[in-house]
Amino acid sequence: MASLTPVTHVIFDMDGLLLDTVGIYLEAHTRVLAPHTITWERLMGEMGRSAMEVSCNFCRDYKLDISPKEYNRRLRDLYPEVFPGTPLMSGAERLVRHLHKHKVPIAIASGGAKDSYDLKTTNHGEFISMFKHVVLASSDPEVKQGKPSPDVFLVCAGRFPDKPDPSKCLVFEDAPNGVEASVAAGMQVVMVPDPRLKPELTTGATQVLASLEDFKPELFGLPPYEE
């Protein structure tokens, strides 16, 4: 584990980290790609990229006879059906409420787009209201490239009113692309990977945890849990 240094701001990925959406994305891509099949490992290799980057990669790799724009349209047509019931990941609400209570500035930096974000958060309005802002790589014109490029995290940090140095920002991620993007942005990153992820794909993280429930805020200079 890398040495841990104090931080003042926290940035969260969303899919697979705050919201349990990876299985939902797998179902949606499986339906669009049929009769081709997609594995969980293949999908994880794309998590964090922008919607159009993923669509371009799948159209190319699966040799589809539709354009990336059409692929993305078909995928988005499924979102109203599959996303509104998205549950929170274990430990997410406790950690976010704790940081919010102690006035630690928190934000979300996601590879997603505004339409799917709205559907995923349909039943989580109060939870989302605790974040200072949300940056969505697939919809935000300031984000030129999705993860593993650092753009979304640097844009997110720059939107805090006090514009902290990246070294003072702690990122929470579940996917290798997000970890790579965090490191490229000059930020520490706590990775909470799916247990199916190969251990060698977690080596770039500052800290690796089995669950958000295992996070100890005081290790990064943040207020400890009271209980």
Short mmCIF file of C-alpha atoms in Angstrom, two decimals:
data_model
loop_
_atom_site.label_atom_id
_atom_site.label_comp_id
_atom_site.label_asym_id
_atom_site.label_seq_id
_atom_site.Cartn_x
_atom_site.Cartn_y
_atom_site.Cartn_z
CA MET A 1 0.00 0.00 0.00
CA ALA A 2 1.28 3.45 -0.88
CA SER A 3 1.92 6.06 1.81
CA LEU A 4 -1.21 8.03 2.70
CA THR A 5 -1.23 11.82 2.96
CA PRO A 6 -3.94 14.16 4.27
CA VAL A 7 -6.62 15.43 1.88
CA THR A 8 -9.25 18.16 2.04
CA HIS A 9 -11.64 17.22 -0.79
CA VAL A 10 -13.18 13.93 -1.93
CA ILE A 11 -14.30 12.92 -5.44
CA PHE A 12 -16.42 9.84 -6.07
CA ASP A 13 -16.88 7.79 -9.20
CA MET A 14 -20.51 6.72 -9.52
CA ASP A 15 -21.11 3.48 -11.45
CA GLY A 16 -20.05 0.43 -9.47
CA LEU A 17 -18.83 2.63 -6.61
CA LEU A 18 -21.80 4.64 -5.31
CA LEU A 19 -24.50 3.01 -7.42
CA ASP A 20 -24.76 -0.71 -8.18
CA THR A 21 -25.05 -0.32 -11.95
CA VAL A 22 -22.42 -2.58 -13.50
CA GLY A 23 -24.78 -5.55 -13.76
CA ILE A 24 -27.42 -3.27 -15.28
CA TYR A 25 -24.96 -2.01 -17.90
CA LEU A 26 -24.00 -5.61 -18.66
CA GLU A 27 -27.64 -6.49 -19.28
CA ALA A 28 -28.17 -3.46 -21.53
CA HIS A 29 -25.04 -4.05 -23.64
CA THR A 30 -25.89 -7.75 -23.92
CA ARG A 31 -29.27 -6.86 -25.41
CA VAL A 32 -27.81 -4.38 -27.90
CA LEU A 33 -24.96 -6.70 -28.92
CA ALA A 34 -27.11 -9.82 -29.43
CA PRO A 35 -26.36 -12.33 -30.86
CA HIS A 36 -22.82 -11.45 -29.80
CA THR A 37 -21.95 -12.05 -26.15
CA ILE A 38 -20.07 -9.77 -23.79
CA THR A 39 -18.30 -10.81 -20.61
CA TRP A 40 -18.14 -8.93 -17.34
CA GLU A 41 -14.37 -8.61 -17.80
CA ARG A 42 -14.80 -7.00 -21.23
CA LEU A 43 -17.30 -4.50 -19.87
CA MET A 44 -15.03 -3.60 -16.95
CA GLY A 45 -12.33 -2.76 -19.45
CA GLU A 46 -14.60 0.01 -20.76
CA MET A 47 -16.01 1.37 -17.50
CA GLY A 48 -15.22 5.06 -17.06
CA ARG A 49 -14.86 5.85 -20.75
CA SER A 50 -17.38 8.20 -22.34
CA ALA A 51 -20.51 6.72 -23.91
CA MET A 52 -19.31 7.39 -27.45
CA GLU A 53 -15.86 5.94 -26.73
CA VAL A 54 -17.50 2.72 -25.54
CA SER A 55 -19.85 2.65 -28.54
CA CYS A 56 -16.95 3.13 -30.95
CA ASN A 57 -14.92 0.37 -29.31
CA PHE A 58 -17.79 -2.13 -29.34
CA CYS A 59 -18.77 -1.39 -32.95
CA ARG A 60 -15.16 -1.91 -33.98
CA ASP A 61 -14.36 -4.97 -31.87
CA TYR A 62 -17.60 -6.82 -32.58
CA LYS A 63 -17.59 -5.74 -36.26
CA LEU A 64 -21.15 -4.42 -36.00
CA ASP A 65 -22.95 -3.16 -39.09
CA ILE A 66 -24.30 -0.11 -37.24
CA SER A 67 -22.60 3.19 -36.43
CA PRO A 68 -21.40 4.07 -32.92
CA LYS A 69 -24.09 6.76 -32.85
CA GLU A 70 -26.78 4.16 -33.57
CA TYR A 71 -25.30 1.77 -30.99
CA ASN A 72 -25.43 4.51 -28.38
CA ARG A 73 -29.03 5.37 -29.34
CA ARG A 74 -30.17 1.75 -28.95
CA LEU A 75 -28.43 1.52 -25.60
CA ARG A 76 -30.00 4.73 -24.34
CA ASP A 77 -33.45 3.53 -25.44
CA LEU A 78 -33.12 0.77 -22.82
CA TYR A 79 -32.17 3.08 -19.96
CA PRO A 80 -35.69 4.11 -18.87
CA GLU A 81 -36.47 0.42 -18.44
CA VAL A 82 -33.36 -0.70 -16.57
CA PHE A 83 -32.02 2.19 -14.49
CA PRO A 84 -34.71 3.74 -12.22
CA GLY A 85 -34.44 0.97 -9.60
CA THR A 86 -30.66 1.25 -9.20
CA PRO A 87 -29.61 0.57 -5.57
CA LEU A 88 -26.76 2.20 -3.63
CA MET A 89 -23.58 0.23 -3.04
CA SER A 90 -22.85 -1.03 0.46
CA GLY A 91 -21.31 1.66 2.68
CA ALA A 92 -21.94 4.49 0.22
CA GLU A 93 -24.65 6.31 2.16
CA ARG A 94 -22.84 6.11 5.49
CA LEU A 95 -19.59 7.53 4.07
CA VAL A 96 -21.23 10.30 2.05
CA ARG A 97 -23.43 11.38 4.97
CA HIS A 98 -20.42 11.38 7.28
CA LEU A 99 -18.32 13.58 5.00
CA HIS A 100 -21.25 15.90 4.33
CA LYS A 101 -21.98 16.23 8.05
CA HIS A 102 -18.38 17.26 8.68
CA LYS A 103 -18.44 19.75 5.80
CA VAL A 104 -15.82 17.92 3.73
CA PRO A 105 -16.36 19.11 0.12
CA ILE A 106 -17.46 16.13 -1.99
CA ALA A 107 -18.31 15.76 -5.68
CA ILE A 108 -18.97 13.11 -8.34
CA ALA A 109 -16.85 12.55 -11.46
CA SER A 110 -18.46 9.97 -13.73
CA GLY A 111 -17.95 8.74 -17.26
CA GLY A 112 -21.72 8.71 -17.76
CA ALA A 113 -24.16 11.03 -19.53
CA LYS A 114 -26.90 13.30 -18.20
CA ASP A 115 -29.86 11.22 -19.39
CA SER A 116 -28.68 7.97 -17.77
CA TYR A 117 -27.53 9.86 -14.66
CA ASP A 118 -31.03 11.28 -14.18
CA LEU A 119 -32.57 7.81 -14.44
CA LYS A 120 -30.05 6.13 -12.10
CA THR A 121 -30.59 8.78 -9.43
CA THR A 122 -34.40 8.84 -9.72
CA ASN A 123 -34.85 7.49 -6.18
CA HIS A 124 -31.70 9.03 -4.67
CA GLY A 125 -32.37 12.78 -4.81
CA GLU A 126 -31.59 13.48 -1.16
CA PHE A 127 -28.38 11.43 -1.35
CA ILE A 128 -27.18 13.26 -4.48
CA SER A 129 -28.02 16.65 -2.95
CA MET A 130 -25.12 16.22 -0.51
CA PHE A 131 -22.56 16.54 -3.32
CA LYS A 132 -21.24 20.00 -4.25
CA HIS A 133 -21.37 19.21 -7.97
CA VAL A 134 -21.43 16.39 -10.51
CA VAL A 135 -19.23 16.16 -13.63
CA LEU A 136 -20.41 13.74 -16.34
CA ALA A 137 -17.72 12.99 -18.92
CA SER A 138 -20.16 11.98 -21.66
CA SER A 139 -22.14 15.24 -21.45
CA ASP A 140 -19.73 17.89 -20.16
CA PRO A 141 -18.07 19.98 -22.89
CA GLU A 142 -15.06 20.72 -20.67
CA VAL A 143 -14.21 17.01 -20.46
CA LYS A 144 -12.41 16.24 -23.70
CA GLN A 145 -11.66 12.56 -23.02
CA GLY A 146 -13.13 9.94 -20.71
CA LYS A 147 -11.15 7.85 -18.24
CA PRO A 148 -8.31 6.71 -18.22
CA SER A 149 -7.50 10.29 -19.22
CA PRO A 150 -7.47 12.56 -16.15
CA ASP A 151 -9.81 15.19 -17.63
CA VAL A 152 -12.95 14.44 -15.62
CA PHE A 153 -11.13 14.51 -12.27
CA LEU A 154 -9.23 17.71 -13.06
CA VAL A 155 -12.42 19.45 -14.22
CA CYS A 156 -14.21 18.21 -11.09
CA ALA A 157 -11.47 19.49 -8.76
CA GLY A 158 -11.48 22.84 -10.56
CA ARG A 159 -15.18 23.33 -9.84
CA PHE A 160 -14.79 23.34 -6.07
CA PRO A 161 -14.97 27.03 -5.05
CA ASP A 162 -11.49 26.95 -3.48
CA LYS A 163 -9.95 25.02 -6.42
CA PRO A 164 -7.81 22.59 -4.38
CA ASP A 165 -4.51 21.26 -5.65
CA PRO A 166 -5.05 17.76 -7.08
CA SER A 167 -2.79 16.34 -4.36
CA LYS A 168 -5.41 17.42 -1.80
CA CYS A 169 -8.17 15.43 -3.53
CA LEU A 170 -8.97 11.81 -2.69
CA VAL A 171 -10.76 9.77 -5.36
CA PHE A 172 -12.92 6.68 -4.80
CA GLU A 173 -13.02 4.29 -7.76
CA ASP A 174 -13.92 0.71 -8.62
CA ALA A 175 -12.54 0.38 -12.16
CA PRO A 176 -8.95 0.22 -13.48
CA ASN A 177 -9.60 3.05 -15.97
CA GLY A 178 -10.71 5.29 -13.13
CA VAL A 179 -7.69 4.44 -11.01
CA GLU A 180 -5.39 5.23 -13.93
CA ALA A 181 -7.19 8.54 -14.49
CA SER A 182 -6.90 9.48 -10.80
CA VAL A 183 -3.17 8.77 -10.74
CA ALA A 184 -2.71 10.75 -13.97
CA ALA A 185 -4.54 13.66 -12.30
CA GLY A 186 -2.09 13.59 -9.40
CA MET A 187 -4.65 12.38 -6.87
CA GLN A 188 -4.65 9.60 -4.30
CA VAL A 189 -7.22 6.93 -5.05
CA VAL A 190 -9.03 4.38 -2.90
CA MET A 191 -10.12 1.46 -5.05
CA VAL A 192 -13.10 -0.71 -4.13
CA PRO A 193 -12.95 -3.33 -6.90
CA ASP A 194 -15.50 -5.97 -7.72
CA PRO A 195 -14.20 -9.23 -6.20
CA ARG A 196 -14.08 -10.72 -9.71
CA LEU A 197 -11.43 -8.23 -10.81
CA LYS A 198 -7.95 -9.72 -11.19
CA PRO A 199 -5.65 -8.55 -8.36
CA GLU A 200 -3.01 -7.32 -10.79
CA LEU A 201 -5.52 -4.73 -12.07
CA THR A 202 -5.66 -3.05 -8.63
CA THR A 203 -1.95 -2.32 -8.20
CA GLY A 204 -2.09 1.36 -9.20
CA ALA A 205 -4.37 2.37 -6.31
CA THR A 206 -3.20 4.14 -3.16
CA GLN A 207 -5.39 1.83 -1.10
CA VAL A 208 -7.57 -1.17 -2.02
CA LEU A 209 -10.64 -2.07 0.06
CA ALA A 210 -13.23 -4.83 -0.16
CA SER A 211 -16.06 -2.38 0.59
CA LEU A 212 -16.67 1.30 1.26
CA GLU A 213 -17.65 0.10 4.74
CA ASP A 214 -13.98 -0.62 5.41
CA PHE A 215 -12.77 2.94 4.76
CA LYS A 216 -11.09 4.70 7.69
CA PRO A 217 -11.34 8.47 7.03
CA GLU A 218 -8.70 9.37 9.61
CA LEU A 219 -5.98 7.65 7.57
CA PHE A 220 -6.32 10.49 5.06
CA GLY A 221 -6.67 13.25 7.64
CA LEU A 222 -10.47 13.29 7.43
CA PRO A 223 -12.81 13.29 10.46
CA PRO A 224 -13.16 9.76 11.89
CA TYR A 225 -16.48 8.02 12.32
CA GLU A 226 -17.95 8.74 15.74
CA GLU A 227 -19.18 5.24 16.48
#
